[in-house]
Amino acid sequence: MAVEQAGWVAGIISAVLGVVSTAAAVLALRAGRPAARPQPTFEKLVQVGRVPPAASWLQDRSLRFDLRAMAKPNSAVMGAQILAGMGGVGKTQLAAQLVRHLIERRRLHLLVWVTAASEDAIVAQYAEAASVLGLADVGVAPTDGATRLLAWLAHTDRRWMIVLDNLDNPADAIGWWPPMSATGDTLVTSRVHKDAWGSDTRKVIPVGLFEPAEAVAYLHSAVVDPACREGAAELAADLGYVPIALAQAAAYIRERRVSCDSYRHQFADRHIRLRALLPDPTVLPDEQALQLDATWSLSIDAVDRLEPAGLATPILHLAALLDPHAIPVGLFTSTAALSHLTWAAACTETVTPNQVRRSLQRLHRYHLIALDVDTGVIRMHALVQRAGRDHLDADRTRLAGIAAADALLQIWPDSERESDATALLRANATALQHHTGSTLHTSRIHPVLIRAGVSLGGTGLVAAAADYFRCLHQIARDRLGADHTDTLATRHEVARWSGRAGDAAGAATAYAALLSDQLRLLGPDDPLTLVTRNNLAVWRGAAGDAIGAAAAFGELLADHVRLLGADHSQTLTTRNNLAYQRGQAGDTVGATRAFAELLTDFVRVLGPDHPQTLIARSNHARFRGLGGDADGAIDGFTELLPDVRRVLGPDHPDTLATRDHLAYFQGRAGDPAGAASALAEVLSDRTRILGPDHPHTLASRLNIACCRGTAGDHAGAAVALAELLRHQIRILGPGHPDTLVTRRELACWQGLSGDTAKAVRDLGQLLQDMLRILGPHHFETVATRRELNRLQGRAEDPVSAADALAETHNDQVQVHGPDRT
C-alpha cells in the first residue's frame, strides 16, 4: 500500500477537537488569575519528556516523508499535523526523527513530548513543562500549570513543538490542544483512522506499511549474513510489510542465525505463537522490547471500553479466523454470529446488528480493520489476525470457528453464479479451515466445507472442485471412518466433479463402487442411494453406454414415482435424463417429443427459471436439431440464451454450452462463417474458465474445425482435426464418444481434400469401433455409416455404396421415423 507523501508545509492550521479558544486572556481566566504573561528567558533547548531512540529501519523510509519540507519554517500560522496509521508502522519513530532533525539544526527552543495515553497524562506533562519554564510554582494544581503553559505558547516568539504521541482517544485532547501559532507546531501520532480527523483545520498524514522494495532493502541491511537473506522478499510479504514486524524478525534471524526462509516456515506454522518468534529482548533493535501482539493491544483495549463494552474483541476473534483480504460485513450480523458474540461478550441481551456495525466502525477508526462501506467488506492485517488468534484458547477457537462456519453458510447465496461474492466466501471458508485445524471435521464434515467445494465446481472450476473433494474425502475417511455418512458424501462429490472435469469413465466406476457401499449401509430406497443410481447412469451414458444408461433410468424412474411421486423434482430430473439417453442412443424423435412433454411439467412444478427447466429447454432444442430441424434448434437456443445468462451468469458452463449449441446449429443451417466466429468466442471463454484440456473446450475446437471445412477450407479443417484428435486420445481416451466423432470428421474432411480411398478405410474401421462402443442405433453411429456411404459412392464403389445406403436408410427410419429420412 503506497503511503501518501505529505509534509508540514505553510498554511496548515491547528487541529483541535472541539472549540478551543487560544486567546491568552481566556486561558488566563481558566487559571483564575489576570492575563499576566510571564516571559521566561532561555537560550538553550528546553526539553520535557523522553524522545524515543532512533529506529534503524527508518533510515531509508524517511525519503518517503520529506523531513526538510515538513520542517520548513514559514511565516504563516501553523497548526497540528497528525501521523495516522495502524500500530507498528513507525508513527512514533517518524515523529522522533523529525524532532531530532529540528534539534540538530537548532530550530527549537522548547520541546514537550507527551505520551498522550489519557487526559491526565497530557495535563501532567504540560504542568511539568510549565514548572520547568518557571510559569508555575511548586504546589500549583496540574490543571493550572497546564493552562499557563498553553497561554504562554499562544504569544511567545520562541520556537516550540508539542508532540502528542499515541493520542488514540482524541477526546482526551479536548480543551488541552496547543494554540495556533506562527512560532509553534503541534504534532500528533494516532492509531485513529484519518477519516475521524476530517476537518479543514487539520492535516492528516497517513503512515502506512513499507513498500515492498523498502521492506526488502531493510531486511538486506539488517540481516548481515548474505547467506541468511534468501527468501527476504517472500518474508517481507508474509509479514505484510509491517515495519516493527520486519525489525523483530530481522533481530530473530541475526540472533538465531537462521535464514529468512527458515523464519518464514516457522511463522507459517499455526502451532507456533508469535511470542516464540521474538528475539531475546536484549537484542531487539531500537530498544523495541514490545511483542508483536502487544503492538495492537492498546487499540483493542480502547475500542473494547466503548459501548457496547467488550464487543470489539470477540468480533476481532471471529475475523482473525477468516480471510484477511476481504470478509463480508454481513457475516458479523448473521444470526449465528450475533448469538456467538452475545455469549462471547457476556452481554445480558442479544447483540444487535446496529451494535456490531458501530463496533466495526470503531475498529476501523483505530486501524484494527479497514471497513469498506461501498463493497460491504472488511480487511484485516494478517499480523493483527495472528495476534488475535494467539489470544484464543483451544475451546474459544473451536466455538468461534463453528460460529464463523455457521455464519458463512447462512450468508451463502443460493445461486452458484460466479461472482466476487462467491469467490470471497470460498476464500473465507478456506482460511477458516486452515486456522481452526480439525474443528470443522471433528464429529462430522461441517456443511460449509461441502458448500465451498460445490460452489467451486458450480461456478465452472470443475477440476479444482475435484481436487478439493479428494482432499476433503481423505480427511473424512481418516477422521470419521470409511462408512460415515459424510465420508460417503465426499466420495459422491469426488465422482461428480471428476466426471465434470472430463473423466466420465472414472466417474462411472467411482459411482458404481459408492452404490455398492450405500446399498449395504443405507438400503435401496434411501434418498442418497437413489441419487447415486441417477449419477451412475448419467456417467455411464457420458462414457458411451447410452443404451445401458437409458435402461438404468427407466428402472430408476419407476422407483422415483413409487417413492417420491410423479411431480417430485427428482422424478422430473430422472424423466429428463431418460429422454436424453434415449436421444443419445439414437431415438432423437422420441427424445424431442419427451422433452416437449417434460417442459410443461417442469414449468408447472419448478418454474420457468429453475436450472432444471433451463436444461430441459436446452435438450429439447438440441434434439430438434439432431433430428434434422436445424432452424427449430436455432430458435430454441436463441430464446434460451438470454434466460440462461440472466439466471446462471455469463461464465457458467451451461451458458457457454448454450452459446456453443446455437453456433453449431447456425453452421448446420448454412452460416459456417458466422458459426465459426461465434465458436471462436466460446472457445476463448472456455479456455479461460475451464482450461484447455476440458472436454467442453475440446468440443469447441471440434466445432470450429468443422465450420472451417464447411466454409471451404477442407485441408485446414483436416489439419486442425488431426491435432485435436491427438489431444483427445491423450485426455479422453480412444473410446470416448467425442474422440470417435473427431475421427469421423477428420476422415470426412480428408476425403473432401482428395484422399477418398484413405477416408473410406478410416471410416470403415471407425464404424466397427462405433458399433462396438456406441451400438448400431446411436445417432453418431448412424451419421458415420451415412458418411461412409457417401464417400464410397464418390470412390466409384456402387455395390458397397448401395448396400451401405440401404442399411443407413433402415437405421434412419428407426431413429428418425419414416417422415424424416
Coordinates of C-alpha atoms in Angstrom, one line a residue, residues 60-525:
D60 CA 15.5 4.7 4.0
R61 CA 11.9 5.2 4.9
S62 CA 12.4 8.9 5.7
L63 CA 12.9 9.5 2.0
R64 CA 9.1 9.0 1.6
F65 CA 8.4 11.6 4.2
D66 CA 10.3 14.8 3.1
L67 CA 11.5 16.0 6.5
R68 CA 13.1 19.1 5.0
A69 CA 9.8 20.2 3.6
M70 CA 7.9 19.1 6.7
A71 CA 10.1 21.1 9.0
K72 CA 10.5 24.2 6.8
P73 CA 9.7 27.4 8.8
N74 CA 7.0 29.7 7.4
S75 CA 5.6 33.0 8.4
A76 CA 2.0 31.6 8.3
V77 CA 0.3 30.4 11.4
M78 CA 0.9 26.6 11.6
G79 CA -1.2 24.1 13.4
A80 CA -1.4 20.3 14.1
Q81 CA -0.1 17.6 11.9
I82 CA -1.5 14.1 12.6
L83 CA 0.5 11.0 11.7
A84 CA -2.3 8.4 11.5
G85 CA -1.8 4.6 10.9
M86 CA -2.0 1.2 12.4
G87 CA 0.2 0.1 15.2
G88 CA 3.7 -0.9 14.3
V89 CA 4.1 1.2 11.1
G90 CA 6.5 3.7 12.7
K91 CA 4.5 6.8 13.5
T92 CA 6.3 7.5 16.8
Q93 CA 9.7 6.9 15.2
L94 CA 8.9 9.3 12.3
A95 CA 7.9 11.9 14.8
A96 CA 11.0 11.4 16.8
Q97 CA 13.1 11.6 13.6
L98 CA 11.6 15.0 12.7
V99 CA 12.2 16.3 16.3
R100 CA 15.9 15.3 16.1
H101 CA 16.1 16.9 12.7
L102 CA 14.9 20.2 14.2
I103 CA 17.1 19.9 17.2
E104 CA 20.2 19.2 15.2
R105 CA 19.6 22.4 13.2
R106 CA 18.9 24.4 16.4
R107 CA 15.4 25.3 15.3
L108 CA 13.7 24.6 18.6
H109 CA 13.7 26.4 21.9
L110 CA 11.1 24.2 23.6
L111 CA 10.1 20.6 23.0
V112 CA 7.4 18.9 25.0
W113 CA 7.0 15.2 24.2
V114 CA 3.7 13.9 25.7
T115 CA 2.7 10.2 25.9
A116 CA -0.9 11.0 25.4
A117 CA -2.4 7.9 26.9
S118 CA -5.1 9.8 28.8
E119 CA -6.2 13.4 29.6
D120 CA -4.4 13.2 32.9
A121 CA -1.2 12.2 31.2
I122 CA -1.5 15.3 28.9
V123 CA -2.2 17.6 31.7
A124 CA 0.6 16.2 33.9
Q125 CA 3.2 16.7 31.1
Y126 CA 2.0 20.2 30.4
A127 CA 2.3 21.0 34.1
E128 CA 5.8 19.7 34.2
A129 CA 6.8 21.9 31.2
A130 CA 5.2 24.9 32.9
S131 CA 7.2 24.2 36.1
V132 CA 10.5 23.8 34.1
L133 CA 9.8 27.1 32.4
G134 CA 9.0 28.9 35.6
L135 CA 5.4 29.5 34.7
A136 CA 4.0 27.7 37.7
D137 CA 5.4 27.4 41.3
V138 CA 5.6 24.3 43.3
G139 CA 2.2 23.4 44.7
V140 CA 0.2 24.8 41.7
A141 CA -2.5 22.4 40.6
P142 CA -1.6 20.5 37.4
T143 CA -4.6 21.9 35.5
D144 CA -3.4 25.5 36.4
G145 CA 0.1 24.7 35.3
A146 CA -1.1 23.2 32.0
T147 CA -3.3 26.2 31.4
R148 CA -0.4 28.7 32.0
L149 CA 1.7 26.7 29.5
L150 CA -0.9 27.0 26.8
A151 CA -1.3 30.7 27.5
W152 CA 2.4 31.3 27.1
L153 CA 2.6 29.2 23.9
A154 CA -0.1 31.5 22.4
H155 CA 2.1 34.6 22.3
T156 CA 5.8 33.6 22.7
D157 CA 8.2 34.4 19.9
R158 CA 10.3 31.2 20.8
R159 CA 10.2 28.2 18.5
W160 CA 8.3 25.4 20.2
M161 CA 6.9 22.0 19.4
I162 CA 4.3 19.9 21.3
V163 CA 4.2 16.2 20.4
L164 CA 1.1 14.3 21.5
D165 CA 2.3 10.7 20.9
N166 CA -0.3 7.9 20.7
L167 CA -3.3 10.1 21.1
D168 CA -5.6 7.2 20.4
N169 CA -8.6 8.7 22.2
P170 CA -9.0 12.1 20.5
A171 CA -11.5 13.2 23.2
D172 CA -8.6 13.3 25.7
A173 CA -7.3 16.4 24.0
I174 CA -10.5 18.5 24.1
G175 CA -9.7 21.6 26.0
W176 CA -5.9 20.9 26.0
W177 CA -5.0 21.5 22.4
P178 CA -1.9 23.7 21.9
P179 CA -2.8 27.1 20.4
M180 CA -2.3 28.1 16.7
S181 CA 0.9 30.0 16.5
A182 CA 3.3 31.2 13.9
T183 CA 6.2 30.1 16.0
G184 CA 5.0 26.7 17.2
D185 CA 4.0 23.3 15.8
T186 CA 1.7 20.5 17.2
L187 CA 2.5 17.0 16.1
V188 CA 0.2 14.1 16.8
T189 CA 0.6 10.3 16.3
S190 CA -2.5 8.2 16.5
R191 CA -3.9 4.9 15.5
V192 CA -7.3 6.5 14.8
H193 CA -8.1 6.4 11.1
K194 CA -7.7 9.6 9.1
D195 CA -11.5 9.7 8.5
A196 CA -12.0 10.5 12.2
W197 CA -9.9 13.7 12.0
G198 CA -11.6 15.1 9.0
S199 CA -11.5 18.9 9.2
D200 CA -10.1 21.9 7.2
T201 CA -8.2 22.8 10.4
R202 CA -6.2 19.6 10.5
K203 CA -3.5 18.0 8.3
V204 CA -3.6 14.2 8.4
I205 CA -0.6 12.3 7.1
P206 CA -1.4 8.6 6.6
V207 CA 1.5 6.4 7.6
G208 CA 1.2 3.0 6.0
L209 CA 3.3 0.0 5.6
F210 CA 6.7 -0.4 3.9
E211 CA 6.7 -0.5 0.2
P212 CA 7.8 -4.0 -0.9
A213 CA 11.2 -2.6 -2.2
E214 CA 11.7 -0.8 1.1
A215 CA 11.0 -3.9 3.2
V216 CA 13.4 -6.0 1.2
A217 CA 16.1 -3.3 1.3
Y218 CA 15.7 -3.1 5.1
L219 CA 16.0 -6.9 5.5
H220 CA 19.1 -6.9 3.4
S221 CA 20.7 -4.2 5.5
A222 CA 19.5 -5.7 8.8
V223 CA 20.4 -9.3 8.1
V224 CA 24.2 -9.0 8.0
D225 CA 25.0 -12.6 6.8
P226 CA 24.3 -12.8 3.0
A227 CA 23.6 -16.5 3.3
C228 CA 20.6 -15.7 5.6
R229 CA 19.0 -13.3 3.2
E230 CA 17.4 -15.9 0.9
G231 CA 13.7 -15.6 0.9
A232 CA 13.8 -11.9 2.1
A233 CA 11.2 -10.8 -0.4
E234 CA 8.8 -13.6 0.5
L235 CA 9.3 -13.0 4.2
A236 CA 8.5 -9.3 3.8
A237 CA 5.3 -10.3 2.0
D238 CA 4.4 -12.8 4.7
L239 CA 4.8 -10.2 7.4
G240 CA 2.7 -7.8 5.5
Y241 CA 5.4 -5.1 5.2
V242 CA 4.8 -4.0 8.8
P243 CA 8.0 -2.2 9.9
I244 CA 8.1 -3.4 13.5
A245 CA 7.4 -7.0 12.5
L246 CA 10.3 -6.9 10.0
A247 CA 12.6 -5.3 12.6
Q248 CA 11.9 -8.0 15.1
A249 CA 12.1 -10.8 12.5
A250 CA 15.5 -9.5 11.4
A251 CA 16.7 -9.4 15.0
Y252 CA 15.5 -13.0 15.5
I253 CA 17.3 -14.1 12.3
R254 CA 20.5 -12.4 13.4
E255 CA 20.3 -13.9 16.9
R256 CA 19.4 -17.4 15.9
R257 CA 21.5 -17.4 12.7
V258 CA 18.7 -18.8 10.6
S259 CA 17.7 -17.8 7.1
C260 CA 14.7 -15.7 6.1
D261 CA 13.2 -18.8 4.5
S262 CA 13.6 -20.8 7.8
Y263 CA 11.9 -18.0 9.7
R264 CA 9.0 -18.0 7.1
H265 CA 8.4 -21.7 7.7
Q266 CA 8.3 -21.1 11.4
F267 CA 6.0 -18.1 11.0
A268 CA 3.6 -20.2 8.8
D269 CA 3.2 -22.9 11.4
R270 CA -0.1 -22.1 13.1
H271 CA 1.0 -24.0 16.2
I272 CA 3.8 -21.6 16.9
R273 CA 2.7 -18.5 18.7
L274 CA 4.1 -15.1 17.8
R275 CA 5.9 -14.7 21.1
A276 CA 8.0 -17.8 20.2
L277 CA 9.3 -16.0 17.1
L278 CA 10.6 -13.0 19.1
P279 CA 14.3 -12.5 19.7
D280 CA 15.7 -12.1 23.2
P281 CA 14.6 -8.6 24.4
T282 CA 18.2 -7.7 25.0
V283 CA 19.0 -7.9 21.3
L284 CA 15.9 -6.2 19.9
P285 CA 16.7 -3.2 17.7
D286 CA 16.0 0.4 18.7
E287 CA 15.0 -0.7 22.3
Q288 CA 11.8 -2.1 20.9
A289 CA 11.1 -4.7 23.6
L290 CA 7.5 -4.8 22.6
Q291 CA 5.8 -8.1 21.5
L292 CA 4.1 -8.1 18.1
D293 CA 0.7 -8.9 19.6
A294 CA 1.1 -6.1 22.2
T295 CA 1.6 -3.6 19.3
W296 CA -2.1 -3.6 18.8
S297 CA -3.4 -4.5 22.3
L298 CA -3.7 -0.9 23.3
S299 CA -6.0 -0.2 20.4
I300 CA -8.1 -3.2 21.1
D301 CA -8.5 -2.2 24.7
A302 CA -9.5 1.3 23.7
V303 CA -12.3 0.1 21.4
D304 CA -13.4 -2.5 24.0
R305 CA -14.1 0.2 26.5
L306 CA -16.7 1.8 24.2
E307 CA -20.3 0.8 24.3
P308 CA -21.3 -1.9 23.9
A309 CA -18.3 -2.8 26.1
G310 CA -16.4 -5.9 25.4
L311 CA -17.9 -6.5 21.9
A312 CA -14.8 -5.5 19.9
T313 CA -12.6 -8.4 21.0
P314 CA -14.9 -11.2 20.0
I315 CA -15.6 -9.5 16.7
L316 CA -11.8 -9.5 16.1
H317 CA -11.5 -13.1 17.2
L318 CA -14.1 -14.1 14.5
A319 CA -12.3 -12.0 11.9
A320 CA -8.9 -13.5 12.9
L321 CA -10.1 -16.9 11.6
L322 CA -11.2 -15.7 8.2
D323 CA -9.6 -14.3 5.0
P324 CA -7.7 -11.1 5.9
H325 CA -8.2 -9.7 2.4
A326 CA -12.0 -9.4 2.4
I327 CA -14.5 -10.5 5.0
P328 CA -18.2 -9.8 4.3
V329 CA -19.8 -7.4 6.8
G330 CA -23.0 -9.5 6.6
L331 CA -21.2 -12.4 8.3
F332 CA -21.0 -10.5 11.6
T333 CA -24.7 -9.6 11.5
S334 CA -25.9 -13.1 10.7
T335 CA -27.9 -14.8 13.4
A336 CA -25.1 -17.3 14.0
A337 CA -22.6 -14.6 14.6
L338 CA -24.9 -12.5 16.8
S339 CA -25.6 -15.5 19.0
H340 CA -21.9 -16.2 19.4
L341 CA -21.0 -12.5 20.0
T342 CA -23.7 -12.2 22.7
W343 CA -22.1 -15.2 24.5
A344 CA -18.5 -14.2 24.0
A345 CA -19.1 -10.6 25.1
A346 CA -21.1 -11.8 28.1
C347 CA -24.0 -9.5 27.1
T348 CA -27.2 -9.8 29.1
E349 CA -29.2 -9.0 25.9
T350 CA -28.8 -10.3 22.4
V351 CA -26.3 -8.2 20.5
T352 CA -28.0 -6.3 17.6
P353 CA -26.7 -5.7 14.1
N354 CA -26.5 -2.0 14.7
Q355 CA -24.2 -2.6 17.7
V356 CA -22.0 -4.8 15.6
R357 CA -21.8 -2.2 12.8
R358 CA -20.9 0.5 15.4
S359 CA -18.1 -1.7 16.7
L360 CA -16.8 -2.3 13.2
Q361 CA -16.7 1.4 12.6
R362 CA -14.7 2.0 15.8
L363 CA -12.3 -0.8 14.9
H364 CA -11.9 0.9 11.6
R365 CA -11.1 4.2 13.3
Y366 CA -8.4 2.5 15.3
H367 CA -6.8 0.9 12.3
L368 CA -7.5 -2.6 13.5
I369 CA -9.6 -3.3 10.4
A370 CA -10.3 -1.4 7.2
L371 CA -14.0 -1.1 6.6
D372 CA -15.2 -0.6 3.1
V373 CA -18.8 0.6 3.3
D374 CA -19.3 0.6 -0.5
T375 CA -18.3 -3.0 -1.0
G376 CA -19.6 -4.3 2.3
V377 CA -16.3 -6.0 3.3
I378 CA -13.6 -5.5 5.9
R379 CA -9.9 -6.1 5.6
M380 CA -7.6 -7.0 8.4
H381 CA -3.9 -7.1 8.5
A382 CA -2.6 -10.7 8.7
L383 CA -0.4 -9.9 11.7
V384 CA -3.3 -8.3 13.6
Q385 CA -5.2 -11.6 12.8
R386 CA -2.2 -13.6 14.1
A387 CA -2.2 -11.6 17.3
G388 CA -5.9 -12.2 17.8
R389 CA -5.6 -15.9 17.3
D390 CA -2.8 -16.1 19.8
H391 CA -5.2 -14.8 22.4
L392 CA -7.7 -17.6 21.8
D393 CA -7.5 -20.8 23.7
A394 CA -8.5 -24.1 22.1
D395 CA -12.1 -24.0 23.4
R396 CA -12.7 -20.4 22.3
T397 CA -11.1 -21.2 18.9
R398 CA -13.5 -24.1 18.5
L399 CA -16.6 -22.1 19.4
A400 CA -15.6 -19.1 17.3
G401 CA -14.7 -21.4 14.3
I402 CA -18.1 -23.1 14.4
A403 CA -19.9 -19.8 14.7
A404 CA -17.9 -18.4 11.7
A405 CA -18.7 -21.5 9.7
D406 CA -22.4 -21.4 10.5
A407 CA -22.4 -17.6 9.6
L408 CA -20.7 -18.3 6.3
L409 CA -23.3 -20.9 5.5
Q410 CA -26.2 -18.5 6.4
I411 CA -25.0 -15.8 4.0
W412 CA -24.0 -18.1 1.1
P413 CA -26.3 -17.3 -1.9
D414 CA -28.5 -20.0 -3.4
S415 CA -27.2 -19.3 -6.9
E416 CA -23.8 -20.6 -7.9
R417 CA -23.2 -17.9 -10.4
E418 CA -19.6 -17.0 -10.3
S419 CA -19.1 -13.6 -8.8
D420 CA -16.8 -11.7 -6.4
A421 CA -19.2 -12.6 -3.6
T422 CA -18.9 -16.4 -4.1
A423 CA -15.2 -16.3 -4.6
L424 CA -14.9 -14.2 -1.4
L425 CA -17.0 -16.8 0.6
R426 CA -14.8 -19.6 -0.7
A427 CA -11.7 -17.8 0.3
N428 CA -13.1 -17.3 3.8
A429 CA -14.1 -20.9 4.1
T430 CA -10.6 -22.0 3.1
A431 CA -9.0 -19.6 5.6
L432 CA -11.3 -20.8 8.4
Q433 CA -10.5 -24.4 7.7
H434 CA -6.8 -23.6 7.8
H435 CA -6.9 -21.6 11.1
T436 CA -9.2 -24.0 13.0
G437 CA -7.5 -27.3 12.2
S438 CA -9.8 -30.2 12.9
T439 CA -12.6 -28.1 14.4
L440 CA -14.8 -28.3 11.2
H441 CA -14.4 -32.1 10.8
T442 CA -14.2 -33.5 14.4
S443 CA -17.5 -35.4 14.5
R444 CA -18.7 -34.5 11.1
I445 CA -17.7 -32.6 8.0
H446 CA -19.2 -29.1 8.5
P447 CA -21.7 -28.3 5.7
V448 CA -19.8 -25.1 4.8
L449 CA -16.9 -27.2 3.6
I450 CA -19.2 -29.2 1.3
R451 CA -20.8 -25.9 0.2
A452 CA -17.5 -24.3 -0.7
G453 CA -16.5 -27.3 -2.9
V454 CA -19.9 -27.4 -4.6
S455 CA -19.6 -23.6 -5.2
L456 CA -16.1 -24.1 -6.7
G457 CA -17.5 -26.6 -9.2
G458 CA -20.8 -24.9 -9.8
T459 CA -19.0 -21.8 -10.9
G460 CA -17.1 -23.6 -13.6
L461 CA -13.9 -24.6 -11.7
V462 CA -14.6 -28.3 -12.1
A463 CA -11.0 -29.6 -12.0
A464 CA -10.3 -27.6 -8.9
A465 CA -13.5 -28.9 -7.3
A466 CA -12.5 -32.5 -8.0
D467 CA -9.1 -31.9 -6.3
Y468 CA -10.8 -30.1 -3.4
F469 CA -13.1 -33.0 -2.7
R470 CA -10.3 -35.6 -3.0
C471 CA -8.6 -33.8 -0.1
L472 CA -11.8 -33.5 1.9
H473 CA -12.6 -37.1 1.3
Q474 CA -9.2 -38.1 2.7
I475 CA -9.8 -36.0 5.8
A476 CA -13.3 -37.6 6.2
R477 CA -12.0 -41.1 5.9
D478 CA -9.1 -40.6 8.3
R479 CA -11.1 -38.8 10.9
L480 CA -14.7 -40.2 10.6
G481 CA -14.1 -43.7 9.0
A482 CA -14.9 -45.1 5.6
D483 CA -18.6 -45.8 6.4
H484 CA -19.5 -42.4 7.9
T485 CA -22.3 -40.6 6.0
D486 CA -20.1 -37.6 5.4
T487 CA -17.3 -39.8 4.0
L488 CA -19.8 -41.3 1.6
A489 CA -20.9 -37.7 0.7
T490 CA -17.4 -36.7 -0.1
R491 CA -17.0 -39.8 -2.3
H492 CA -20.1 -38.7 -4.2
E493 CA -18.6 -35.2 -4.8
V494 CA -15.3 -36.6 -5.9
A495 CA -17.0 -38.8 -8.5
R496 CA -19.3 -36.0 -9.6
W497 CA -16.7 -33.4 -10.2
S498 CA -14.2 -35.8 -11.7
G499 CA -16.8 -36.6 -14.3
R500 CA -17.5 -32.9 -14.9
A501 CA -13.8 -32.4 -15.3
G502 CA -13.7 -34.9 -18.2
D503 CA -13.2 -38.4 -16.6
A504 CA -16.6 -39.9 -17.5
A505 CA -15.5 -43.5 -17.2
G506 CA -13.7 -42.8 -13.9
A507 CA -16.8 -41.2 -12.6
A508 CA -19.0 -44.1 -13.6
T509 CA -16.6 -46.5 -11.9
A510 CA -16.5 -44.4 -8.7
Y511 CA -20.3 -44.2 -8.6
A512 CA -20.6 -48.0 -9.1
A513 CA -18.3 -48.6 -6.1
L514 CA -20.2 -46.0 -4.0
L515 CA -23.5 -47.6 -4.9
S516 CA -22.4 -50.9 -3.6
D517 CA -21.5 -49.5 -0.2
Q518 CA -24.7 -47.4 0.0
L519 CA -26.8 -50.4 -0.7
R520 CA -25.0 -52.2 2.1
L521 CA -25.2 -49.3 4.6
L522 CA -28.3 -47.4 3.7
G523 CA -30.5 -49.7 1.7
P524 CA -32.0 -49.5 -1.8
D525 CA -34.7 -46.9 -1.1

